[in-house]
Coordinates of C-alpha atoms in Angstrom, one line a residue:
M169 CA 1.1 -13.4 -34.1
S170 CA -1.6 -10.8 -33.3
D171 CA -0.7 -7.1 -33.5
H172 CA -1.1 -6.5 -29.8
Q173 CA 1.3 -9.3 -28.9
T174 CA 4.5 -7.5 -29.9
N175 CA 5.9 -4.2 -30.7
P176 CA 6.5 -4.1 -34.5
S177 CA 9.9 -2.6 -33.9
E178 CA 11.0 -5.8 -32.1
N179 CA 11.5 -9.3 -33.4
R180 CA 10.6 -11.3 -30.3
P181 CA 11.3 -15.1 -30.3
A182 CA 8.2 -17.4 -30.3
V183 CA 7.6 -18.5 -26.8
Q184 CA 5.2 -21.3 -25.7
F185 CA 3.4 -20.9 -22.4
N186 CA 1.0 -23.5 -21.1
P187 CA 0.5 -23.6 -17.3
Y188 CA -1.7 -26.7 -17.7
A189 CA 1.0 -28.8 -19.6
P190 CA 1.9 -32.1 -18.0
G191 CA 4.7 -31.7 -15.5
Y192 CA 4.2 -27.9 -15.1
D193 CA 2.8 -28.1 -11.6
V194 CA 5.7 -30.3 -10.5
N195 CA 8.3 -27.9 -11.8
P196 CA 7.3 -24.8 -13.6
N197 CA 10.7 -23.2 -13.4
P198 CA 12.3 -24.1 -16.8
A199 CA 9.2 -22.6 -18.5
L200 CA 9.2 -19.5 -16.3
E201 CA 12.9 -18.9 -16.8
K202 CA 12.5 -19.0 -20.5
L203 CA 9.6 -16.4 -20.3
R204 CA 11.7 -14.1 -18.1
A205 CA 14.6 -14.2 -20.6
Q206 CA 12.8 -14.1 -23.9
A207 CA 9.3 -12.6 -23.4
P208 CA 8.9 -11.1 -19.9
I209 CA 5.5 -9.5 -20.9
F210 CA 3.8 -12.0 -23.2
Y211 CA 0.2 -12.1 -24.5
W212 CA -1.2 -15.6 -23.8
E213 CA -3.9 -16.3 -26.3
Q214 CA -5.5 -19.2 -24.5
G215 CA -5.9 -17.2 -21.3
R216 CA -6.9 -14.0 -23.1
C217 CA -4.3 -12.1 -20.9
W218 CA -0.9 -10.7 -20.7
V219 CA 1.5 -12.7 -18.4
V220 CA 4.1 -10.7 -16.5
S221 CA 7.1 -12.8 -15.3
R222 CA 9.7 -10.4 -14.0
Y223 CA 9.7 -9.0 -10.5
E224 CA 10.0 -5.2 -11.3
D225 CA 7.3 -5.4 -14.0
G226 CA 5.1 -7.3 -11.6
L227 CA 5.7 -4.7 -8.9
T228 CA 4.7 -1.9 -11.3
V229 CA 1.4 -3.6 -12.2
L230 CA 0.5 -4.3 -8.6
R231 CA 1.3 -1.0 -7.1
D232 CA -0.1 1.3 -9.9
D233 CA -3.7 1.7 -8.9
K234 CA -4.2 4.6 -11.4
R235 CA -3.6 2.4 -14.4
F236 CA -4.4 -1.1 -13.2
S237 CA -7.6 -2.3 -11.3
P238 CA -8.2 -5.6 -9.5
N239 CA -11.9 -5.4 -10.2
R240 CA -12.9 -8.0 -12.8
D241 CA -15.7 -5.8 -14.1
D242 CA -12.9 -3.8 -15.7
W243 CA -11.9 -6.7 -17.9
E244 CA -12.9 -6.7 -21.6
F245 CA -14.3 -10.3 -21.2
A246 CA -15.9 -9.9 -17.8
S247 CA -19.4 -10.2 -19.1
V248 CA -18.9 -13.8 -20.3
L249 CA -17.6 -15.0 -17.0
G250 CA -18.8 -15.8 -13.5
S251 CA -19.7 -18.7 -11.3
D252 CA -22.7 -17.0 -9.8
A253 CA -25.1 -18.4 -12.3
L254 CA -24.0 -21.9 -11.2
I255 CA -24.0 -21.2 -7.5
P256 CA -26.5 -18.3 -6.9
E257 CA -25.8 -18.6 -3.2
M258 CA -22.4 -17.0 -3.7
E259 CA -23.8 -14.0 -5.7
E260 CA -24.4 -11.8 -2.7
L261 CA -21.2 -12.8 -1.0
N262 CA -19.1 -12.1 -4.1
K263 CA -20.9 -8.8 -4.8
N264 CA -19.9 -7.5 -1.3
G265 CA -16.6 -9.3 -1.0
L266 CA -13.3 -7.5 -0.8
F267 CA -12.2 -9.0 -4.2
A268 CA -15.1 -7.4 -6.0
L269 CA -15.5 -3.9 -4.5
G270 CA -14.7 -0.8 -6.5
E271 CA -11.8 1.4 -5.3
Q272 CA -13.7 3.7 -3.0
N273 CA -15.8 1.0 -1.3
H274 CA -12.7 -1.3 -1.1
A275 CA -10.7 1.4 0.7
R276 CA -13.7 2.1 3.1
V277 CA -14.2 -1.5 4.0
R278 CA -10.5 -2.2 4.3
R279 CA -10.1 0.8 6.6
L280 CA -12.8 -0.6 8.9
V281 CA -11.5 -4.2 8.9
S282 CA -7.7 -3.7 9.1
P283 CA -7.6 -3.3 12.9
A284 CA -8.7 -6.9 13.2
F285 CA -5.7 -8.1 11.1
T286 CA -2.8 -6.1 12.5
P287 CA 0.3 -8.1 13.7
R288 CA -0.7 -7.3 17.3
A289 CA -4.3 -8.5 16.8
T290 CA -3.2 -11.6 14.9
E291 CA -0.6 -12.4 17.7
R292 CA -3.5 -12.7 20.2
L293 CA -4.5 -15.8 18.3
R294 CA -1.3 -17.6 19.0
P295 CA -2.6 -19.7 21.9
E296 CA -5.6 -20.8 19.8
I297 CA -3.5 -21.7 16.8
Q298 CA -1.0 -23.6 19.0
A299 CA -3.8 -25.6 20.7
T300 CA -5.3 -26.5 17.2
V301 CA -1.9 -27.5 15.8
D302 CA -1.2 -29.6 19.0
E303 CA -4.5 -31.4 18.8
I304 CA -4.0 -32.3 15.1
L305 CA -0.5 -33.5 15.6
D306 CA -1.6 -35.6 18.5
S307 CA -4.2 -37.3 16.2
M308 CA -1.4 -37.9 13.6
A309 CA 1.1 -39.3 16.0
A310 CA -0.3 -42.8 16.1
K311 CA -0.6 -43.1 12.3
G312 CA 3.0 -43.3 11.4
R313 CA 2.6 -42.7 7.7
V314 CA 0.3 -40.0 6.5
N315 CA -0.8 -37.8 3.5
M316 CA 0.3 -34.5 4.9
V317 CA -2.0 -32.5 2.6
H318 CA -5.1 -34.2 4.1
E319 CA -4.0 -34.8 7.6
F320 CA -2.1 -31.6 8.3
S321 CA -2.4 -28.9 5.7
E322 CA -6.2 -29.0 5.1
R323 CA -7.2 -29.4 8.7
I324 CA -5.4 -26.6 10.5
P325 CA -6.5 -23.5 8.5
A326 CA -10.2 -24.3 8.6
R327 CA -10.1 -25.1 12.3
V328 CA -8.2 -21.9 13.0
I329 CA -10.6 -19.7 11.1
G330 CA -13.5 -21.4 12.8
S331 CA -11.8 -20.7 16.1
M332 CA -11.1 -17.1 15.2
L333 CA -14.8 -16.6 14.5
K334 CA -15.7 -18.7 17.7
I335 CA -18.1 -20.9 15.7
P336 CA -20.4 -22.5 18.3
K337 CA -19.3 -25.9 19.7
G338 CA -20.8 -28.8 17.7
N339 CA -20.8 -26.9 14.4
E340 CA -17.1 -27.2 13.7
E341 CA -17.5 -29.8 11.0
L342 CA -20.4 -27.9 9.3
F343 CA -18.1 -24.8 9.2
V344 CA -15.2 -26.9 7.8
D345 CA -17.6 -28.2 5.0
F346 CA -18.6 -24.5 4.4
T347 CA -15.0 -23.5 4.2
N348 CA -14.2 -26.2 1.6
A349 CA -17.3 -25.4 -0.4
V350 CA -16.6 -21.7 -0.6
A351 CA -13.1 -22.4 -1.8
K352 CA -14.4 -24.9 -4.4
S353 CA -17.0 -22.4 -5.6
V354 CA -14.4 -20.2 -7.1
F355 CA -13.9 -22.9 -9.8
A356 CA -17.6 -23.9 -10.2
S357 CA -17.3 -23.9 -14.0
A358 CA -14.9 -26.9 -13.8
L359 CA -17.2 -29.0 -11.6
A360 CA -19.4 -31.7 -12.7
P361 CA -23.2 -31.1 -12.4
E362 CA -23.6 -33.7 -9.7
E363 CA -20.9 -31.9 -7.6
L364 CA -22.8 -28.6 -7.6
A365 CA -25.9 -29.7 -5.6
P366 CA -23.9 -30.8 -2.4
L367 CA -21.7 -27.7 -2.8
R368 CA -24.7 -25.4 -2.9
R369 CA -26.3 -27.1 0.1
Q370 CA -23.1 -26.7 2.2
I371 CA -22.8 -23.1 1.2
R372 CA -26.5 -22.4 2.2
E373 CA -26.0 -24.2 5.6
G374 CA -22.8 -22.3 6.1
I375 CA -24.4 -18.9 5.4
V376 CA -27.1 -19.7 8.0
L377 CA -24.5 -20.7 10.5
V378 CA -22.3 -17.7 10.0
T379 CA -25.4 -15.3 10.1
E380 CA -26.7 -16.9 13.3
T381 CA -23.1 -16.6 14.8
I382 CA -23.0 -12.9 13.8
E383 CA -26.4 -12.2 15.4
E384 CA -25.4 -14.1 18.6
R385 CA -22.2 -12.1 18.8
R386 CA -24.2 -8.9 18.4
R387 CA -26.2 -9.9 21.5
N388 CA -23.2 -11.2 23.4
P389 CA -20.0 -9.4 22.4
Q390 CA -16.7 -11.0 23.4
E391 CA -13.3 -9.6 24.2
N392 CA -10.4 -10.0 21.7
D393 CA -12.9 -11.5 19.1
I394 CA -12.7 -10.7 15.4
L395 CA -16.5 -10.9 14.8
T396 CA -17.2 -8.6 17.8
T397 CA -14.5 -6.2 16.5
L398 CA -16.2 -6.2 13.0
I399 CA -19.7 -5.8 14.5
Q400 CA -18.8 -3.0 16.8
T401 CA -17.1 -1.2 13.9
E402 CA -20.5 -1.6 12.1
E403 CA -22.3 0.3 14.9
Q404 CA -20.0 3.3 14.8
G405 CA -20.4 6.2 12.3
D406 CA -19.0 4.7 9.2
K407 CA -20.3 1.1 9.3
L408 CA -20.4 -2.3 7.7
N409 CA -23.8 -3.7 6.9
K410 CA -24.9 -7.3 7.4
Q411 CA -24.2 -8.3 3.8
E412 CA -20.6 -6.8 4.1
L413 CA -20.0 -8.7 7.3
L414 CA -21.1 -12.0 5.8
A415 CA -19.1 -11.3 2.6
L416 CA -16.0 -10.5 4.8
V417 CA -16.2 -13.9 6.4
S418 CA -16.4 -15.4 2.9
S419 CA -13.4 -13.3 1.8
L420 CA -11.5 -14.5 4.8
I421 CA -12.2 -18.1 3.9
V422 CA -11.3 -17.7 0.2
G423 CA -8.2 -15.7 0.9
G424 CA -7.1 -17.4 4.2
F425 CA -8.0 -21.1 3.7
E426 CA -6.8 -22.5 0.3
T427 CA -3.6 -20.3 0.2
T428 CA -2.6 -21.5 3.6
V429 CA -3.3 -25.1 2.8
H430 CA -0.8 -24.9 -0.1
L431 CA 1.7 -23.0 2.1
F432 CA 1.8 -25.7 4.6
S433 CA 2.2 -28.5 2.1
F434 CA 5.0 -26.8 0.2
C435 CA 6.8 -26.0 3.5
V436 CA 6.8 -29.6 4.4
Y437 CA 7.8 -30.8 1.0
N438 CA 10.8 -28.3 0.6
L439 CA 12.0 -29.0 4.1
L440 CA 12.1 -32.7 3.4
Q441 CA 13.7 -32.2 0.0
Y442 CA 16.6 -30.3 1.5
P443 CA 17.9 -32.3 4.5
E444 CA 20.5 -29.6 5.4
A445 CA 17.7 -27.1 5.9
F446 CA 15.8 -29.6 8.0
A447 CA 18.8 -30.3 10.1
E448 CA 19.4 -26.6 10.6
L449 CA 15.9 -25.9 11.6
K450 CA 16.0 -28.6 14.3
T451 CA 19.0 -26.9 15.9
R452 CA 17.8 -23.3 15.2
P453 CA 14.0 -23.2 15.5
E454 CA 14.1 -19.4 15.3
L455 CA 14.7 -19.9 11.5
T456 CA 11.1 -21.1 11.1
K457 CA 10.1 -17.6 10.1
N458 CA 12.7 -17.6 7.4
L459 CA 11.5 -21.0 6.2
V460 CA 8.0 -19.7 5.5
E461 CA 9.3 -16.7 3.6
E462 CA 11.8 -18.8 1.6
V463 CA 9.2 -21.3 0.6
L464 CA 6.9 -18.5 -0.5
R465 CA 9.7 -17.2 -2.6
F466 CA 11.5 -20.3 -3.9
D467 CA 8.6 -22.7 -4.6
N468 CA 5.5 -20.5 -4.7
F469 CA 2.3 -22.4 -5.3
V470 CA 0.4 -19.7 -7.2
K471 CA 0.2 -20.7 -10.8
M472 CA -1.8 -17.8 -12.2
G473 CA -2.2 -14.5 -10.3
P474 CA -2.7 -12.0 -9.0
A475 CA -4.6 -10.4 -11.9
R476 CA -5.1 -6.7 -12.8
Y477 CA -7.1 -5.0 -15.6
A478 CA -5.8 -2.1 -17.7
L479 CA -7.7 1.1 -17.1
E480 CA -6.2 2.8 -20.2
D481 CA -4.1 2.1 -23.3
M482 CA -0.4 2.1 -22.4
E483 CA 3.0 0.7 -23.1
L484 CA 4.6 -1.7 -20.6
G485 CA 8.0 -3.3 -21.2
G486 CA 7.8 -2.5 -24.9
M487 CA 4.4 -4.1 -25.3
R488 CA 1.2 -2.2 -26.2
I489 CA -1.5 -3.0 -23.6
K490 CA -5.0 -2.0 -24.5
K491 CA -7.6 -0.7 -22.1
G492 CA -9.7 -3.6 -20.6
Q493 CA -7.0 -6.2 -21.1
M494 CA -6.1 -8.5 -18.2
L495 CA -2.5 -8.8 -16.9
V496 CA -1.6 -11.7 -14.7
V497 CA 1.5 -11.4 -12.5
L498 CA 3.2 -14.8 -12.4
V499 CA 4.3 -14.4 -8.8
G500 CA 6.1 -17.7 -8.8
S501 CA 8.3 -16.5 -11.6
A502 CA 8.7 -13.0 -10.2
L503 CA 10.0 -14.4 -6.9
R504 CA 12.6 -16.5 -8.8
D505 CA 13.8 -13.5 -10.9
E506 CA 17.6 -13.5 -10.9
R507 CA 17.5 -9.7 -11.4
A508 CA 15.7 -9.2 -8.0
F509 CA 17.2 -12.0 -5.8
D510 CA 20.8 -13.1 -5.3
K511 CA 21.1 -16.9 -6.2
A512 CA 17.5 -17.0 -6.9
D513 CA 17.4 -20.7 -7.7
V514 CA 19.0 -21.7 -4.3
F515 CA 16.8 -22.7 -1.4
D516 CA 18.3 -20.9 1.6
I517 CA 16.5 -20.6 4.9
Q518 CA 19.1 -18.1 6.1
R519 CA 18.2 -15.7 3.3
N520 CA 16.2 -13.6 5.8
A521 CA 14.4 -11.8 3.0
S522 CA 10.7 -11.1 2.8
A523 CA 8.8 -12.9 0.0
G524 CA 7.4 -9.5 -0.9
I525 CA 4.7 -9.7 -3.5
A526 CA 3.7 -13.2 -2.4
F527 CA 0.8 -11.6 -0.7
G528 CA 0.3 -8.8 -3.2
H529 CA 1.2 -5.2 -2.8
G530 CA -0.1 -1.8 -1.9
A531 CA -3.7 -1.1 -1.4
H532 CA -4.7 -4.7 -2.2
Y533 CA -2.0 -6.4 0.0
C534 CA -3.6 -9.5 1.5
L535 CA -5.3 -8.6 4.7
G536 CA -4.7 -12.2 6.0
A537 CA -0.9 -12.2 5.3
N538 CA 0.0 -11.8 9.0
L539 CA -2.3 -14.6 10.0
A540 CA -1.0 -17.0 7.2
R541 CA 2.6 -16.3 8.3
L542 CA 1.8 -16.9 12.0
M543 CA -0.1 -20.1 11.2
G544 CA 2.8 -21.3 9.0
Q545 CA 5.5 -20.5 11.7
I546 CA 3.5 -22.2 14.5
S547 CA 2.5 -25.2 12.5
M548 CA 6.0 -25.9 11.0
G549 CA 7.9 -25.1 14.2
T550 CA 5.7 -27.5 16.1
L551 CA 5.8 -30.2 13.4
V552 CA 9.6 -30.2 13.3
R553 CA 9.8 -30.3 17.1
R554 CA 7.3 -33.1 17.4
F555 CA 8.5 -35.3 14.4
P556 CA 12.3 -34.7 14.0
E557 CA 12.7 -37.9 12.1
M558 CA 10.0 -37.5 9.5
R559 CA 10.9 -38.3 5.9
L560 CA 9.4 -38.1 2.5
V561 CA 8.1 -41.4 1.3
K562 CA 7.8 -40.4 -2.4
Q563 CA 7.5 -37.4 -4.6
P564 CA 4.1 -35.6 -4.3
S565 CA 1.3 -35.9 -6.8
F566 CA -0.6 -32.9 -8.1
G567 CA -4.2 -32.5 -9.1
P568 CA -5.9 -30.1 -11.6
H569 CA -6.4 -26.5 -10.5
S570 CA -6.7 -23.4 -12.6
L571 CA -4.9 -21.0 -10.3
M572 CA -2.7 -23.1 -8.0
R573 CA -0.1 -25.9 -8.2
K574 CA -2.4 -28.1 -6.2
M575 CA -0.5 -30.7 -4.3
E576 CA -3.0 -33.6 -3.5
V577 CA -0.8 -36.3 -1.9
L578 CA 2.3 -35.7 0.1
E579 CA 3.1 -39.0 1.7
V580 CA 5.4 -38.7 4.8
D581 CA 6.7 -41.2 7.3
L582 CA 6.5 -39.4 10.6
G583 CA 9.1 -41.6 12.4
S584 CA 9.3 -41.7 16.1
P585 CA 7.8 -38.7 17.8
S586 CA 10.0 -36.8 20.2
A587 CA 9.3 -37.1 23.9

């Protein structure tokens, strides 16, 4: 065991951690429970990082901006990574994206963008989200048995983001392709060479589409429109430049699309796994908000992350952390921590507790959290109302993904739709 893994004064038990082991995505909880009990801050050699599995430790890492940075440039191995060489089209987007900005620039851009993502601003999108959900459920109704991941979860977020940006009519599919390509580009190193060419083409076409949409909106501003809000912010004193505007759209896609896809799938799965919760939601639809929070807490789909990088040598939980080392907060473990949540291993949609760090914390709390929650509440509430007899056909299957428990097939029989 290397000298930075453990404090010499302690005799920690040997713990195995492999988030890519067979069966981990289906049920990571036995492995995470062992980590929390035996090695809550553990150096994972394969990942070149510390994994943090308890809630309080995770909260410490996420909220302490003086000792921990979200900028990957602060990682000791940052120079050997990066997908930009594989997909150069993403280089400018990534360089100006919220995920890559230094502390001062991040605070500046976030201050300018935040008004577009307040609860009040997000609530104005309710009619558009509801219309999108209704249209997609209408198309599902005649099919009877569907893969909810493809038919439901993947279709709604991309359509909603396109609607938010008011992508011109006739370009919706092009934008959906761009959305999927940007999300996939994060894992370019895992793609086969023949997959990169179409991905790059879709990203190039999407960048042109979004750039043209930004310029059109500059000429013809619209009321209650996120792009207009961002453009008008650009044209006042402290401003966003064109590259930042484009990068913000990319950040919105990366942060708002894939995460929401997983949220929808895991909400459907858990609801159908627990018939008593399903029955309760049908009689008390106001519990839909609780459902979303409890799924985020009880069965979180984030396998690895969020990540932070140590800005100095320090001690954390008895472990010696060196400057430049990565720490990954295992949010799925932290939210099942028995020390932080009463009956943490019980799925309870009456819990009425926020999932807290599911969307990060502090200065880097997810800008799109309000939007993700609203989409989840509207989508699940409408789904349950429209298909009260739906049932799980078989257990879901999972596909490979470095950061997420990626549900690929969730086969559901919709039953008879309600009148």
